[in-house]
PDB file of C-alpha atoms (C1' of nucleotides) in Angstrom:
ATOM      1  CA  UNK A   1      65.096  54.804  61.586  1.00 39.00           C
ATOM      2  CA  UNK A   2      62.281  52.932  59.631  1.00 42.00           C
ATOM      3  CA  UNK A   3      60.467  52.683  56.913  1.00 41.00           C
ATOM      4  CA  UNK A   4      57.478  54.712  57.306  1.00 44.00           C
ATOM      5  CA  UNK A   5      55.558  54.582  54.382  1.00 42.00           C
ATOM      6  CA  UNK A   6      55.761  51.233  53.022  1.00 41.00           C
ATOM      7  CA  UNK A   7      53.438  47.878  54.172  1.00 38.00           C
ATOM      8  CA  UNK A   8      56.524  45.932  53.682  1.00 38.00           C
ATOM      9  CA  UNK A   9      57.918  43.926  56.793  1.00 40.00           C
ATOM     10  CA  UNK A  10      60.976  45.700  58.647  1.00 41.00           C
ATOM     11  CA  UNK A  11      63.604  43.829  60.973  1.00 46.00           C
ATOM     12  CA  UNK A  12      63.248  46.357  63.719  1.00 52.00           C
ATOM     13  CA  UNK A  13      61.093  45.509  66.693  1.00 55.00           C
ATOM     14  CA  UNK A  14      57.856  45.866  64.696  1.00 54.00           C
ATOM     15  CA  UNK A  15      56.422  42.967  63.669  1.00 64.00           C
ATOM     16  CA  UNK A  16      52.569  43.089  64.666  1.00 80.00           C
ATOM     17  CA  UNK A  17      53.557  46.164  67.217  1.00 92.00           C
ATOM     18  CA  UNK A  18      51.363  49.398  65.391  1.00 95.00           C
ATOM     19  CA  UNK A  19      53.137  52.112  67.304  1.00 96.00           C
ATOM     20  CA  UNK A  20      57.157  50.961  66.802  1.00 95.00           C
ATOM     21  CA  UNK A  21      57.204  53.499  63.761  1.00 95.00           C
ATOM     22  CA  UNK A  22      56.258  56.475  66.020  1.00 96.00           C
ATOM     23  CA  UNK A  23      58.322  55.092  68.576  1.00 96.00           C
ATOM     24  CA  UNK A  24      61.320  55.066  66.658  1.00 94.00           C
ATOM     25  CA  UNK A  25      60.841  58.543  65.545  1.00 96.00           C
ATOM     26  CA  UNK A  26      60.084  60.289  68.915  1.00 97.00           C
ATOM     27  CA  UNK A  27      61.772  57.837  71.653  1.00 96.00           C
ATOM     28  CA  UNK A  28      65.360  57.425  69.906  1.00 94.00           C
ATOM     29  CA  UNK A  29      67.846  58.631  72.394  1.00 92.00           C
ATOM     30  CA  UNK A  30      68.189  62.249  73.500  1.00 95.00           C
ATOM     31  CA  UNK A  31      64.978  63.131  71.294  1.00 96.00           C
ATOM     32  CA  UNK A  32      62.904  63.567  74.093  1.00 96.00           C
ATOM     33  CA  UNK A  33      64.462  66.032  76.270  1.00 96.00           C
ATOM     34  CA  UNK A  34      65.194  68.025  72.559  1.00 97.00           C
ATOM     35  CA  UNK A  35      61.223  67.730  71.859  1.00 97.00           C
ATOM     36  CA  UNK A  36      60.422  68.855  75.222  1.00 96.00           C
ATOM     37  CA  UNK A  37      62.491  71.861  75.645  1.00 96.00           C
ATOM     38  CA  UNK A  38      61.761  73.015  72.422  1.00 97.00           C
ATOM     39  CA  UNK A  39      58.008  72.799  73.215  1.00 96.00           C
ATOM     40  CA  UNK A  40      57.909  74.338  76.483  1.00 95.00           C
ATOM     41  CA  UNK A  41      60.303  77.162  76.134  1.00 94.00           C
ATOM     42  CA  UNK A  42      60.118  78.100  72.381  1.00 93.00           C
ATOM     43  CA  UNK A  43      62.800  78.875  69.725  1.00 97.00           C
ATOM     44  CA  UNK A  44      66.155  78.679  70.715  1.00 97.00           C
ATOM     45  CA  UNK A  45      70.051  79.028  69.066  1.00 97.00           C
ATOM     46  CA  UNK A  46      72.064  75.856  69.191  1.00 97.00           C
ATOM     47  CA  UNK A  47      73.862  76.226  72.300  1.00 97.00           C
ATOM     48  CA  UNK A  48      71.288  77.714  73.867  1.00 96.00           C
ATOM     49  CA  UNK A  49      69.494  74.121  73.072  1.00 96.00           C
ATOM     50  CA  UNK A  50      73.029  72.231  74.185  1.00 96.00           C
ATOM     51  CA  UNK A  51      72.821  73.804  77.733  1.00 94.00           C
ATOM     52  CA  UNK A  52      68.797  73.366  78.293  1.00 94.00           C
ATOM     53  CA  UNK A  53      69.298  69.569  77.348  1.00 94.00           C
ATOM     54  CA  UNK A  54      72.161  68.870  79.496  1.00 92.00           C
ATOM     55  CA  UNK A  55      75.278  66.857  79.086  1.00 91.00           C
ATOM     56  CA  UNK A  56      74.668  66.037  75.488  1.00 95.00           C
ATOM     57  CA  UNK A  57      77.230  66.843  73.029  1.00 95.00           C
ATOM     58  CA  UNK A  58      77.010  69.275  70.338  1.00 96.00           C
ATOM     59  CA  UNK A  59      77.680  66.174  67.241  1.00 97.00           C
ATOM     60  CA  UNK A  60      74.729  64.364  68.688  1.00 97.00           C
ATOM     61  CA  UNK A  61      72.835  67.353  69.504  1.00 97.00           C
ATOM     62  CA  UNK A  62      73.161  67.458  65.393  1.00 97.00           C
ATOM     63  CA  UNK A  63      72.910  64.253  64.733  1.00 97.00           C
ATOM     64  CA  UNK A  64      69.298  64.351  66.392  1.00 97.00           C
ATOM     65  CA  UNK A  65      68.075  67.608  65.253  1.00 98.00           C
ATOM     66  CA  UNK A  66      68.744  66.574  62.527  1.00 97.00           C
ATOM     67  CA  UNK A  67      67.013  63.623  62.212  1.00 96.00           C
ATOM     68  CA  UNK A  68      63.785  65.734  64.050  1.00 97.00           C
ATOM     69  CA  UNK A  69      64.446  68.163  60.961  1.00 97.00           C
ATOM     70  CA  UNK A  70      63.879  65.653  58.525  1.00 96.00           C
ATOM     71  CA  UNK A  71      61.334  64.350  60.058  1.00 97.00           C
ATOM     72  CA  UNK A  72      59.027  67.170  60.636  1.00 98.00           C
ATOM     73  CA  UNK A  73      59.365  67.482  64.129  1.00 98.00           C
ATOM     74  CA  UNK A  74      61.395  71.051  63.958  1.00 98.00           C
ATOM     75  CA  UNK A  75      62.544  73.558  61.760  1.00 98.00           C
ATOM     76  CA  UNK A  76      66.004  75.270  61.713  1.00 97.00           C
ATOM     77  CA  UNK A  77      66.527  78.431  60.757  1.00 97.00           C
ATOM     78  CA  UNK A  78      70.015  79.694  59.282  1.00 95.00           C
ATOM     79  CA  UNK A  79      70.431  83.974  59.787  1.00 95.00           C
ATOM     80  CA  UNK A  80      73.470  85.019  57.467  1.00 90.00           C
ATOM     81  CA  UNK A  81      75.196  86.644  60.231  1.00 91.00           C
ATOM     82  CA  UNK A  82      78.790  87.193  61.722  1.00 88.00           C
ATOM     83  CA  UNK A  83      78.894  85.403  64.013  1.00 91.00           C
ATOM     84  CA  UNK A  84      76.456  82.798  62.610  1.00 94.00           C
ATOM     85  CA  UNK A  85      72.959  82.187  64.280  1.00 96.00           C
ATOM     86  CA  UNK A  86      70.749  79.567  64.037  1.00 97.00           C
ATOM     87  CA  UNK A  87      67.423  78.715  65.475  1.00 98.00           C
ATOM     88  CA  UNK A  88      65.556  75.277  66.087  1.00 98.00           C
ATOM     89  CA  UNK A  89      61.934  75.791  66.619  1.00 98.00           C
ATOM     90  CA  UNK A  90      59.028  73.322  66.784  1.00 98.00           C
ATOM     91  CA  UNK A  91      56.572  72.626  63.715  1.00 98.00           C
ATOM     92  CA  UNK A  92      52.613  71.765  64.719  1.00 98.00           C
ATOM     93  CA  UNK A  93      53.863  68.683  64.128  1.00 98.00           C
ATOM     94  CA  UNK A  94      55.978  68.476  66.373  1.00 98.00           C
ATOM     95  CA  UNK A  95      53.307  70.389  68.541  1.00 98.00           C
ATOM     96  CA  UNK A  96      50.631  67.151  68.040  1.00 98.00           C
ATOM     97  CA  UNK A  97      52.897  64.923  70.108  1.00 98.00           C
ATOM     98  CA  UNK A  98      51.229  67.113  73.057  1.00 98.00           C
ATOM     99  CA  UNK A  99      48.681  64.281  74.007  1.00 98.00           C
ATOM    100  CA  UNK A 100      51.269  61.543  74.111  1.00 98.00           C
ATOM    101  CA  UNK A 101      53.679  63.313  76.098  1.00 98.00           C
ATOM    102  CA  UNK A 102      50.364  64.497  79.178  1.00 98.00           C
ATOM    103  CA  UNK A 103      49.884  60.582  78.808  1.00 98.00           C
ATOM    104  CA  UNK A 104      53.663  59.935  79.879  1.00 98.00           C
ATOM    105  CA  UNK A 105      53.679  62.915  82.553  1.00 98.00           C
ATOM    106  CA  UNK A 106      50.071  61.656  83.560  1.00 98.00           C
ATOM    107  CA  UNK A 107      51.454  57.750  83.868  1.00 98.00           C
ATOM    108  CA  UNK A 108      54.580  59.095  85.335  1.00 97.00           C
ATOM    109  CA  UNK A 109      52.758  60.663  88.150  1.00 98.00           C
ATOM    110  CA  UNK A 110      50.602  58.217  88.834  1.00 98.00           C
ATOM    111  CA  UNK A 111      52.548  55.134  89.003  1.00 98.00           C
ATOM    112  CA  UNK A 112      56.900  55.738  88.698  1.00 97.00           C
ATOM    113  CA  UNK A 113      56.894  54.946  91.996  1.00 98.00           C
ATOM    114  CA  UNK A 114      55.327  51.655  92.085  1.00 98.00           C
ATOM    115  CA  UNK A 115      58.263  50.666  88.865  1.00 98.00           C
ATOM    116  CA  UNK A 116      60.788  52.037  92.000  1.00 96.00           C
ATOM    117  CA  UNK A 117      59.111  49.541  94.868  1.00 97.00           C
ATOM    118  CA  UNK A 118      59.184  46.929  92.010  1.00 97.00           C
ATOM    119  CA  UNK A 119      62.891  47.571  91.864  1.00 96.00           C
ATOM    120  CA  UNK A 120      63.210  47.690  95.533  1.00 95.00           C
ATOM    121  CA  UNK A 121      61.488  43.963  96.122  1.00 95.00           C
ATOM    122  CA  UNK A 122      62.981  42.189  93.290  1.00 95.00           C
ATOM    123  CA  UNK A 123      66.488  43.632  94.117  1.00 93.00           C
ATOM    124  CA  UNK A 124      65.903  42.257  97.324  1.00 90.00           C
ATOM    125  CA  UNK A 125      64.307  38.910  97.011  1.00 81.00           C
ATOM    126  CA  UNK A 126      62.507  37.991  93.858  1.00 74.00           C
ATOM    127  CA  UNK A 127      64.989  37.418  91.587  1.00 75.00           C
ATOM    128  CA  UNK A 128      64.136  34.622  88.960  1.00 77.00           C
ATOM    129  CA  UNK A 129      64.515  30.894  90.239  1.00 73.00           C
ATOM    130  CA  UNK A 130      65.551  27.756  87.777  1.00 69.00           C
TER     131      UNK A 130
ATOM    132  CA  UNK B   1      67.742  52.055  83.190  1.00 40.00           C
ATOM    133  CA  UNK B   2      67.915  55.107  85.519  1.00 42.00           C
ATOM    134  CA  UNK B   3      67.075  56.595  88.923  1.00 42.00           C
ATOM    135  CA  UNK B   4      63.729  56.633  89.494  1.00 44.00           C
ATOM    136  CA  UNK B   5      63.510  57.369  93.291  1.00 42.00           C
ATOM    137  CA  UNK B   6      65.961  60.012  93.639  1.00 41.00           C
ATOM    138  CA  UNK B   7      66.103  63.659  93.128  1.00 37.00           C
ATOM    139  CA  UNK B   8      69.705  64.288  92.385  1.00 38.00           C
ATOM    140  CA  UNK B   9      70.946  64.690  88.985  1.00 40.00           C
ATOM    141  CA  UNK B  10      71.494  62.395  86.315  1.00 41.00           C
ATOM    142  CA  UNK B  11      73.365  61.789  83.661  1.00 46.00           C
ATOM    143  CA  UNK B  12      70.944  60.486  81.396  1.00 52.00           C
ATOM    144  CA  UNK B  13      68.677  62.477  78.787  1.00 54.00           C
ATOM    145  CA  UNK B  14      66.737  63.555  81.952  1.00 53.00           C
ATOM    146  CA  UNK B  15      67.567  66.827  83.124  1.00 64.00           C
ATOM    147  CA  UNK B  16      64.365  69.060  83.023  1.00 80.00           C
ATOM    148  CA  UNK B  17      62.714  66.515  81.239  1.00 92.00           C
ATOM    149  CA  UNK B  18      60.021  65.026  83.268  1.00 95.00           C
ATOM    150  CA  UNK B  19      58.929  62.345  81.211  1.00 96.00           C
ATOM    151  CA  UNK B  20      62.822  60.669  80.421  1.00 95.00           C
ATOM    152  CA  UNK B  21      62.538  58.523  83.462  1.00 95.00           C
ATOM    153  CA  UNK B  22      59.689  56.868  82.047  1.00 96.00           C
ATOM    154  CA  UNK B  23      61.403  56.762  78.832  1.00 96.00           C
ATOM    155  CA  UNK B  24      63.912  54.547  79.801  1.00 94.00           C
ATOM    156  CA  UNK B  25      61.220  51.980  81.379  1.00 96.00           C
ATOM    157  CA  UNK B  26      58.922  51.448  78.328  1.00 97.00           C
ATOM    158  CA  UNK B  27      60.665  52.433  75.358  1.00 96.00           C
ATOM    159  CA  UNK B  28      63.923  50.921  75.169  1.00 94.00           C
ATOM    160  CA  UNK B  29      64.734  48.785  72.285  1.00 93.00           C
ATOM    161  CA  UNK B  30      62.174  45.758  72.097  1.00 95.00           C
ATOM    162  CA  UNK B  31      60.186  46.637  75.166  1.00 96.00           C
ATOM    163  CA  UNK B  32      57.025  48.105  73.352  1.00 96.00           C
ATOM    164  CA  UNK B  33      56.385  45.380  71.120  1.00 96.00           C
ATOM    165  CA  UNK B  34      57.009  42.780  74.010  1.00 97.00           C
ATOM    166  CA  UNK B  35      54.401  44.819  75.914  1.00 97.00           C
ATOM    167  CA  UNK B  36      52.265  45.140  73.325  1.00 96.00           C
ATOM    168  CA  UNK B  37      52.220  41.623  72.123  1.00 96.00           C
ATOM    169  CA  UNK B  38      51.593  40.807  76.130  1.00 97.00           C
ATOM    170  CA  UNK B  39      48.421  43.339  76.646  1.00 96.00           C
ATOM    171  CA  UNK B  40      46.969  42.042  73.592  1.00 95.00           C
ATOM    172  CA  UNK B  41      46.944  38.282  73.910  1.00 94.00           C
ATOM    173  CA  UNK B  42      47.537  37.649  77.425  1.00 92.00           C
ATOM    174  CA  UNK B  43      49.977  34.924  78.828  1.00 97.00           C
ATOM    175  CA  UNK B  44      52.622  33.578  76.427  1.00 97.00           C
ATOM    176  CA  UNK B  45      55.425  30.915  77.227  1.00 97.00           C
ATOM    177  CA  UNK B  46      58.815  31.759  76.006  1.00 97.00           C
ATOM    178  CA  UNK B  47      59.389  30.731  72.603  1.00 97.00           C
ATOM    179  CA  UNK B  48      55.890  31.182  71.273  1.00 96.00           C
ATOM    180  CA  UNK B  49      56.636  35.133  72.566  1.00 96.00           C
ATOM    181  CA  UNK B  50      59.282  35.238  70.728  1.00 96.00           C
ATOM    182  CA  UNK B  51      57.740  33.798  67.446  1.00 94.00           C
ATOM    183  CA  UNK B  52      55.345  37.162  68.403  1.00 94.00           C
ATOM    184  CA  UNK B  53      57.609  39.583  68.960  1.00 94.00           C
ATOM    185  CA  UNK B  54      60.096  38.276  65.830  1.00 92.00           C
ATOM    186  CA  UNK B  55      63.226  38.945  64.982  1.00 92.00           C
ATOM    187  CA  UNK B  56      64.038  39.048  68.714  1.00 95.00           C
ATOM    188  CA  UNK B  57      67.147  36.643  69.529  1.00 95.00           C
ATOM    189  CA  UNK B  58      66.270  34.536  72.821  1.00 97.00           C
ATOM    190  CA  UNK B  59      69.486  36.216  75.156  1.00 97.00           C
ATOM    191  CA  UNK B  60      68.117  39.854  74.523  1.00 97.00           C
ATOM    192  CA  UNK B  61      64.220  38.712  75.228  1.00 97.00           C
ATOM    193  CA  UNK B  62      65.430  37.088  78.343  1.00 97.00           C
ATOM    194  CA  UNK B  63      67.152  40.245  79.270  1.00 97.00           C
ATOM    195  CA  UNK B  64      64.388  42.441  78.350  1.00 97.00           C
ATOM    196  CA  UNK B  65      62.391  40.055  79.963  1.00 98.00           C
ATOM    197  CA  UNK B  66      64.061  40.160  83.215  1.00 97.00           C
ATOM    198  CA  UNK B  67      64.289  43.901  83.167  1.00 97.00           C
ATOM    199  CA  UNK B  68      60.271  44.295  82.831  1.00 98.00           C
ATOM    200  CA  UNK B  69      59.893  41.874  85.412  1.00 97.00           C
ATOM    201  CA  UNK B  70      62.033  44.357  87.587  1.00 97.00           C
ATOM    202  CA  UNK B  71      60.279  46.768  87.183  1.00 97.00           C
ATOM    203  CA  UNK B  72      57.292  44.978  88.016  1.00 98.00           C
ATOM    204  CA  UNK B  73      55.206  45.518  84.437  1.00 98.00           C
ATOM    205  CA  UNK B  74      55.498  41.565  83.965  1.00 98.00           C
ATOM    206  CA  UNK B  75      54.916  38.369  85.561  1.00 98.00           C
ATOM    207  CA  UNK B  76      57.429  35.238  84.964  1.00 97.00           C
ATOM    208  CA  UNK B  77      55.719  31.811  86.138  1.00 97.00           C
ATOM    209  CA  UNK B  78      57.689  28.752  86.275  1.00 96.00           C
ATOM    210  CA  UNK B  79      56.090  25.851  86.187  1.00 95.00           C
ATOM    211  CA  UNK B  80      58.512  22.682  87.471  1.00 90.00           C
ATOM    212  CA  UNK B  81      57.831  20.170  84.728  1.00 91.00           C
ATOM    213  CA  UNK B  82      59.488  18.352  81.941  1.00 88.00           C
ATOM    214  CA  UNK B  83      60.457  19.823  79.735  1.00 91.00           C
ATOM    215  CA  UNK B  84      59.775  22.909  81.686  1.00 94.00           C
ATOM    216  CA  UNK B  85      57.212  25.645  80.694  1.00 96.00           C
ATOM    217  CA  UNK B  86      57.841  29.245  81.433  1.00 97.00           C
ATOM    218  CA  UNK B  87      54.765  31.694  81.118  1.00 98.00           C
ATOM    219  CA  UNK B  88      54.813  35.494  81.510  1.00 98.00           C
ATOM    220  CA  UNK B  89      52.125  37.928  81.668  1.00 98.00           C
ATOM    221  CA  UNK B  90      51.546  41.760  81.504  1.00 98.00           C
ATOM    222  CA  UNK B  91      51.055  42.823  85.300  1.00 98.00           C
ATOM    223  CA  UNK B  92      48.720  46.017  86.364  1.00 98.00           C
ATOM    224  CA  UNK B  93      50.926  48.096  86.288  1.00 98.00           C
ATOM    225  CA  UNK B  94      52.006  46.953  82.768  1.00 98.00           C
ATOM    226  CA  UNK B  95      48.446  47.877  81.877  1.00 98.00           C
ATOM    227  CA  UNK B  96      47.917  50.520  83.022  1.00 98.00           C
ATOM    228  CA  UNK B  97      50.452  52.195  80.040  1.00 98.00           C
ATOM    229  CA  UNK B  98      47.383  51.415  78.070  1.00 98.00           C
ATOM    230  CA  UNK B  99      46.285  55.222  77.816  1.00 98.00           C
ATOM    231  CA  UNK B 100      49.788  56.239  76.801  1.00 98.00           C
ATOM    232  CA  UNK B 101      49.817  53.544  74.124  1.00 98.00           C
ATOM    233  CA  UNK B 102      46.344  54.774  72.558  1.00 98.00           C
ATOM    234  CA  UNK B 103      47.838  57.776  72.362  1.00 98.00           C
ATOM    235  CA  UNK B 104      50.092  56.426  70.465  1.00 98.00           C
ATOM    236  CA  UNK B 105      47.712  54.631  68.044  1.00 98.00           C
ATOM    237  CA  UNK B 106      46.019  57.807  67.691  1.00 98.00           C
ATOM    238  CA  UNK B 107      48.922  59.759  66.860  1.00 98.00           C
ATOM    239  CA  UNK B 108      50.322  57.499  64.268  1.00 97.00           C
ATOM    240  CA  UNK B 109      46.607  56.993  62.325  1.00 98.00           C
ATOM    241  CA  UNK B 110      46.673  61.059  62.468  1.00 98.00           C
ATOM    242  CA  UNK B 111      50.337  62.072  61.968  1.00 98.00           C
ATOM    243  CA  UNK B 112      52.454  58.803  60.428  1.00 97.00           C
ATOM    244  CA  UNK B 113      52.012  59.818  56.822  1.00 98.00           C
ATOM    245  CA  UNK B 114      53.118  63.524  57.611  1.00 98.00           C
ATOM    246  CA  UNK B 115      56.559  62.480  58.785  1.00 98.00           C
ATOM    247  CA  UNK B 116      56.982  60.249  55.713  1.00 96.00           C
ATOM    248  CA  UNK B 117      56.023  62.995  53.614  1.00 97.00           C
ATOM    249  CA  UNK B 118      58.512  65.363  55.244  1.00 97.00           C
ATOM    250  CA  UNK B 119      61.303  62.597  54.747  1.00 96.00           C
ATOM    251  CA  UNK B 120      60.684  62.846  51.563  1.00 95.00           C
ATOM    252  CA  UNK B 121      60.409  66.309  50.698  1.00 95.00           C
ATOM    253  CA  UNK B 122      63.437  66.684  52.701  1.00 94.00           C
ATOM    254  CA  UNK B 123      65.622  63.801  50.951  1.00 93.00           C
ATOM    255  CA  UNK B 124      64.691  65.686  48.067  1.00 90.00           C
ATOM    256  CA  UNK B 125      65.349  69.327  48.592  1.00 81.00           C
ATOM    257  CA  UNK B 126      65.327  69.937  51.817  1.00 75.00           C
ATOM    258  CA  UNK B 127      69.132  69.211  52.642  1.00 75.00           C
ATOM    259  CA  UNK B 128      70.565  71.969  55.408  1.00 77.00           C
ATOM    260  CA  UNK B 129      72.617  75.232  54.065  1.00 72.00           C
ATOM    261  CA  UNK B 130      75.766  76.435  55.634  1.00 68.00           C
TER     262      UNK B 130
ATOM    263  C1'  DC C   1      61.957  23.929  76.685  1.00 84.30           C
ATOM    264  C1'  DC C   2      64.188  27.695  78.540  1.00 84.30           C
ATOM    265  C1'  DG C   3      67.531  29.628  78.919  1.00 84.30           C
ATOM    266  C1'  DT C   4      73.161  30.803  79.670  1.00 84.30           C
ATOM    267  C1'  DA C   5      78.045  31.312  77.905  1.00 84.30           C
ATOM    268  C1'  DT C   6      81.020  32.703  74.637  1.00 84.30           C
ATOM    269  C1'  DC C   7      82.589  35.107  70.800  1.00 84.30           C
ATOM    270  C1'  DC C   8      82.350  38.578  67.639  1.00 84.30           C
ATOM    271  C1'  DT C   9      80.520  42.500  64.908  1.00 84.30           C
ATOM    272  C1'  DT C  10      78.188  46.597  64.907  1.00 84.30           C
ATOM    273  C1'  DT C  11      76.608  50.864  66.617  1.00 84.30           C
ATOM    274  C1'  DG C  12      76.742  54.783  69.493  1.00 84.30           C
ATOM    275  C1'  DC C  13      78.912  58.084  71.811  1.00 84.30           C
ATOM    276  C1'  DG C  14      82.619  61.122  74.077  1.00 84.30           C
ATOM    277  C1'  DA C  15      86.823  63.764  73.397  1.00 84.30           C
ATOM    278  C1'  DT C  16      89.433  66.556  70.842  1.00 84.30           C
ATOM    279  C1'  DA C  17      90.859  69.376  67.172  1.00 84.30           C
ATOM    280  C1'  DC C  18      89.608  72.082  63.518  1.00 84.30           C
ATOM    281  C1'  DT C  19      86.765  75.299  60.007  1.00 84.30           C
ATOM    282  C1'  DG C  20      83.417  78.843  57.625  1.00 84.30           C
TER     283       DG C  20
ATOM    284  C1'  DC D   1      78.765  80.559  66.781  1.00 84.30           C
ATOM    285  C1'  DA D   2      77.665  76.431  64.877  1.00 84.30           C
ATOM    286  C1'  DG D   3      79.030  73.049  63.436  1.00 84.30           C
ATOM    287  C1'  DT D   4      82.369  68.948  61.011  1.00 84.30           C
ATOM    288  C1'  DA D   5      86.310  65.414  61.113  1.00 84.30           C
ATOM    289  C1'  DT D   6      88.684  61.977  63.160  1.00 84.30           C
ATOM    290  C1'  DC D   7      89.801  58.764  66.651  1.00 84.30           C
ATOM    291  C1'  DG D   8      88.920  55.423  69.889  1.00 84.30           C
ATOM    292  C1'  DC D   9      86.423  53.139  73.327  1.00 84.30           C
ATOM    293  C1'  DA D  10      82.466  50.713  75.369  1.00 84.30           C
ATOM    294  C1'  DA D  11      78.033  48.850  75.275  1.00 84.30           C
ATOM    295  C1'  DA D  12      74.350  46.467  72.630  1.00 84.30           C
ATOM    296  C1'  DG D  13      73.144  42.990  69.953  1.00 84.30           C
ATOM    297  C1'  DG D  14      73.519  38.609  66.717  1.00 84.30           C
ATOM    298  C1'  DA D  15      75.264  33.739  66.000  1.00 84.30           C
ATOM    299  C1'  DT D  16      76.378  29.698  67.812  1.00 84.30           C
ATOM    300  C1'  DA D  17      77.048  26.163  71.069  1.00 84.30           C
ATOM    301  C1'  DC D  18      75.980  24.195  75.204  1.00 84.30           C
ATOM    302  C1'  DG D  19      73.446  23.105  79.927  1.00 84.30           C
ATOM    303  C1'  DG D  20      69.573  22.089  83.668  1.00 84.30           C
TER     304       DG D  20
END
DNA sequence: CCGTATCCTTTGCGATACTG
DNA sequence: CAGTATCGCAAAGGATACGG
């Protein structure tokens, strides 16, 4: 979490880096997968949301929805039911992250595998000499 | 760090999220700004990169450091002198996240102030009913 | 100068049990 | 169903001291 609003220096990795706001708000752990399930397959009850996402838990399934909540990012919607529903949805905010996330698929596509050679050579020989 | 190569299953925030592997390369924690600092004013030696960066202790920019190196999005020159001078420089492939980080520009000049504005509107009223 | 080694605190997360 | 409460561990990160 940071400061958003303010000019003010912060002690998280910011310091003459433009985008570490935004990154803090859409790259914290487990809000990415969130993000993109809720944009691709629509509204969807909490457990619905737990299974899509995969092997996260349902306290920091919470813990990051809401966080995207209070953000912006999504809306939750509370039916006075028995047994109890609720719904996460995403907001056109949420929605705007669109270009940023074709610019990861896009980079993913186009170069993931050369970070994987990378991997391979220095695992094998390059490591760092004194 | 995760499997990048494979197609079996993993346990990070990955599953049916095509983007996560790329998550884990560029935005963990002090990555983007080192990046960033890197694209835009080319080779650095140690320290002065981490007078850029700031706040950064010197273990976890070495280990950040050697993971970007890994995966091949940095260059680490040693130069055998005394006292000896270390320089590293964004690779290629680093730049070539340049498209995803303009994105990211774009959609914090358009989009920043929203989220603060929800934080506050939700901080304020916005708490979640049971 | 460029790290590494050590210690220690903090944070995050999983597991489990429980509630409206 | 959709969480919350509590516990406990394990990893990440800071401070400091030291080494090639």
């Amino acid at each position: 979490m940071v400061n958003v609003t303010s000019t003010e220096p912060v002690d998280s990795p910011a310091t003459g880096c433009p985008i570490a706001p935004v990154v803090d708000i859409v790259f914290s752990r487990w809000t990415t997968p969130i993000l993109w399930q809720l944009n691709s397959h629509g509204r969807h009850r909490f457990n619905d949301l737990r299974d899509l996402v995969g092997g996260i838990t349902a306290k920091v399934l919470t813990q990051r929805l809401r966080q995207l909540e209070r953000d912006g990012l999504v809306t939750r919607t509370m039916h006075a039911e028995i047994p109890p529903r609720v719904e996460y949805e995403i907001t056109d905010l949420g929605r705007s992250l669109a270009p940023v996330f074709a610019a990861l698929v896009s980079w993913s596509d186009e170069h993931l595998r050369d970070v994987g050679d990378a991997r391979a050579s220095y695992d094998r020989s390059g490591k760092p000499q004194t």
